[in-house]
Amino acid sequence: VITEAAAGNMGTVAPLPGFNESLRDIAHEYGALLIMDEVMTGFRTSYSGWFGVDGVAGDITTFGKVISGGLPAAAFGGRRDIMNYLAPQGPVYQAGTLSGNPVAVAAGMASLRLATPEVYRAVDKHADLLSNLVSTALSKEGVAHHIQRASNMLSVRFADGEGHNFADMKAADTFRFPAFFHALLDNGVFVSPSVFETWFVSSALTDNDFDKIEKALVPAAKAAAAAHDTNA
């Protein structure tokens, strides 16, 4: 069973309490492995990824280029009895052109050393601030919305209430997002270019950055309010 630890490709959708735990228990009941995709959440939502949030470990966990400072690389790990199947310990051979690339590995080690508790506190604070700024701007224009959160990952659902699955996310007023996005872009703020993508924040953001974002959100919220569903 392969799952995102917390979904980030339909907008941000955190698992309900107990979901990952139940998924693990069902998989194990039938002799299956639970493989946790932490390409988005790994080393972002906490230093222990989403495991640091809900404490549910996959039998195998996958990581993306966050472990290489953004350079091309990926990694996976898991239970000792599973990993012992890999060569040279076991019979399963795994290799790739960029496996263990020294530049990517060095960048990843530097990134992980810099991921201090202070950095995570800053990222969490910035995610809260951005969420509040977006919600305040949209509320002033009367735009129904919910800020979807999975730790410091976020996205905007243009409907009342939290979305818990893909059907919920598709049922929102997604037609409002293009106008919202382009108004932000026209005012110097570049966010993820799809309503079904997750927003990430950085510890490097400054008060001046948030002032610029707050100003850009004024016309963006107006544009979202004025948008019409051309498919209706």
XYZ file of C-alpha atoms in Angstrom, residues 52-196:
145
model
C 7.261 13.522 13.658
C 3.654 14.753 13.460
C 1.585 11.590 13.884
C 4.168 8.972 14.912
C 3.138 6.418 12.274
C 6.113 4.917 10.452
C 5.935 3.302 7.042
C 7.575 -0.078 6.564
C 9.389 1.742 3.752
C 9.637 5.529 3.461
C 10.625 7.469 0.330
C 12.248 10.894 0.172
C 12.850 13.298 -2.697
C 15.319 16.037 -3.422
C 14.840 17.636 -0.020
C 17.603 15.225 1.048
C 19.972 16.751 -1.509
C 19.401 20.453 -1.002
C 17.215 20.572 -4.121
C 19.693 18.799 -6.399
C 18.695 15.592 -8.267
C 18.573 12.771 -5.760
C 16.154 10.584 -3.848
C 16.311 8.055 -1.058
C 14.341 5.367 0.646
C 14.703 3.520 3.900
C 12.770 1.102 6.022
C 12.746 -1.758 8.447
C 16.044 -3.588 8.810
C 14.589 -6.921 7.659
C 13.366 -5.277 4.435
C 16.518 -3.267 3.739
C 18.642 -6.415 4.233
C 17.232 -7.700 0.941
C 19.266 -5.030 -0.893
C 22.728 -5.691 -2.288
C 25.366 -6.172 -1.110
C 23.615 -7.626 1.952
C 20.912 -9.330 -0.094
C 19.991 -10.387 -3.642
C 18.106 -7.262 -4.795
C 20.338 -4.904 -6.775
C 19.432 -1.211 -6.823
C 21.388 1.471 -8.652
C 20.931 4.656 -10.627
C 22.983 7.147 -12.608
C 22.881 9.732 -9.833
C 22.854 7.373 -6.848
C 25.177 8.735 -4.194
C 26.245 11.677 -6.363
C 28.836 13.398 -4.134
C 27.731 16.956 -4.952
C 24.062 16.209 -4.219
C 24.936 14.301 -1.059
C 27.143 17.140 0.192
C 24.356 19.666 -0.477
C 21.891 17.424 1.329
C 24.120 17.039 4.357
C 24.554 20.821 4.529
C 20.791 21.363 4.265
C 20.042 18.862 7.017
C 22.683 20.378 9.301
C 21.042 23.773 8.806
C 17.557 22.397 9.608
C 17.683 23.427 13.253
C 14.771 23.672 15.721
C 14.915 27.444 15.227
C 14.408 26.995 11.474
C 11.336 24.810 12.023
C 9.889 27.321 14.474
C 10.392 30.066 11.885
C 8.797 28.015 9.097
C 5.787 27.152 11.270
C 5.409 30.810 12.250
C 5.608 31.924 8.617
C 3.011 29.357 7.556
C 0.641 30.666 10.243
C 1.255 34.264 9.176
C 0.722 33.533 5.485
C -2.454 31.560 6.227
C -3.862 34.463 8.239
C -2.982 37.042 5.565
C -4.646 35.011 2.797
C -7.742 34.306 4.877
C -8.101 37.940 5.958
C -7.863 39.220 2.371
C -10.380 36.703 1.004
C -12.773 37.280 3.915
C -12.820 41.025 3.250
C -14.039 40.299 -0.287
C -16.603 37.754 0.877
C -14.889 34.838 -0.880
C -15.786 31.457 0.603
C -12.558 29.666 1.441
C -10.699 27.378 3.796
C -6.929 27.381 4.334
C -5.914 23.736 4.137
C -3.036 22.875 6.477
C -0.738 19.928 7.025
C 1.735 21.256 9.572
C 3.539 24.090 7.696
C 2.246 23.022 4.265
C -0.848 24.910 3.069
C -3.174 25.622 0.180
C -6.402 27.533 -0.446
C -9.691 25.713 -0.935
C -12.255 28.094 -2.456
C -15.237 26.775 -0.501
C -16.488 26.773 3.064
C -15.100 24.060 5.296
C -12.121 21.767 5.181
C -11.601 19.347 2.314
C -10.733 15.804 3.342
C -10.382 14.023 -0.014
C -10.006 14.591 -3.762
C -13.771 14.840 -4.301
C -13.972 17.626 -1.710
C -11.106 19.501 -3.318
C -12.569 19.225 -6.835
C -15.976 20.379 -5.577
C -14.606 23.798 -4.545
C -14.815 26.931 -6.719
C -11.527 26.092 -8.429
C -12.324 28.604 -11.194
C -11.391 31.393 -8.778
C -7.765 30.301 -8.561
C -6.423 31.424 -11.989
C -7.539 35.027 -11.397
C -6.189 34.892 -7.847
C -2.844 33.488 -9.040
C -2.322 35.988 -11.873
C -3.200 38.978 -9.695
C -0.592 37.843 -7.182
C 1.939 37.317 -9.976
C 1.222 40.745 -11.456
C 2.052 42.194 -8.048
C 5.337 40.358 -7.616
C 4.229 37.284 -5.652
C 4.662 33.853 -7.245
C 2.757 30.989 -5.643
C 2.196 27.423 -6.832
C 0.442 27.727 -10.227
C -2.322 25.181 -9.587
C -5.173 25.079 -7.121
C -4.209 21.438 -6.549
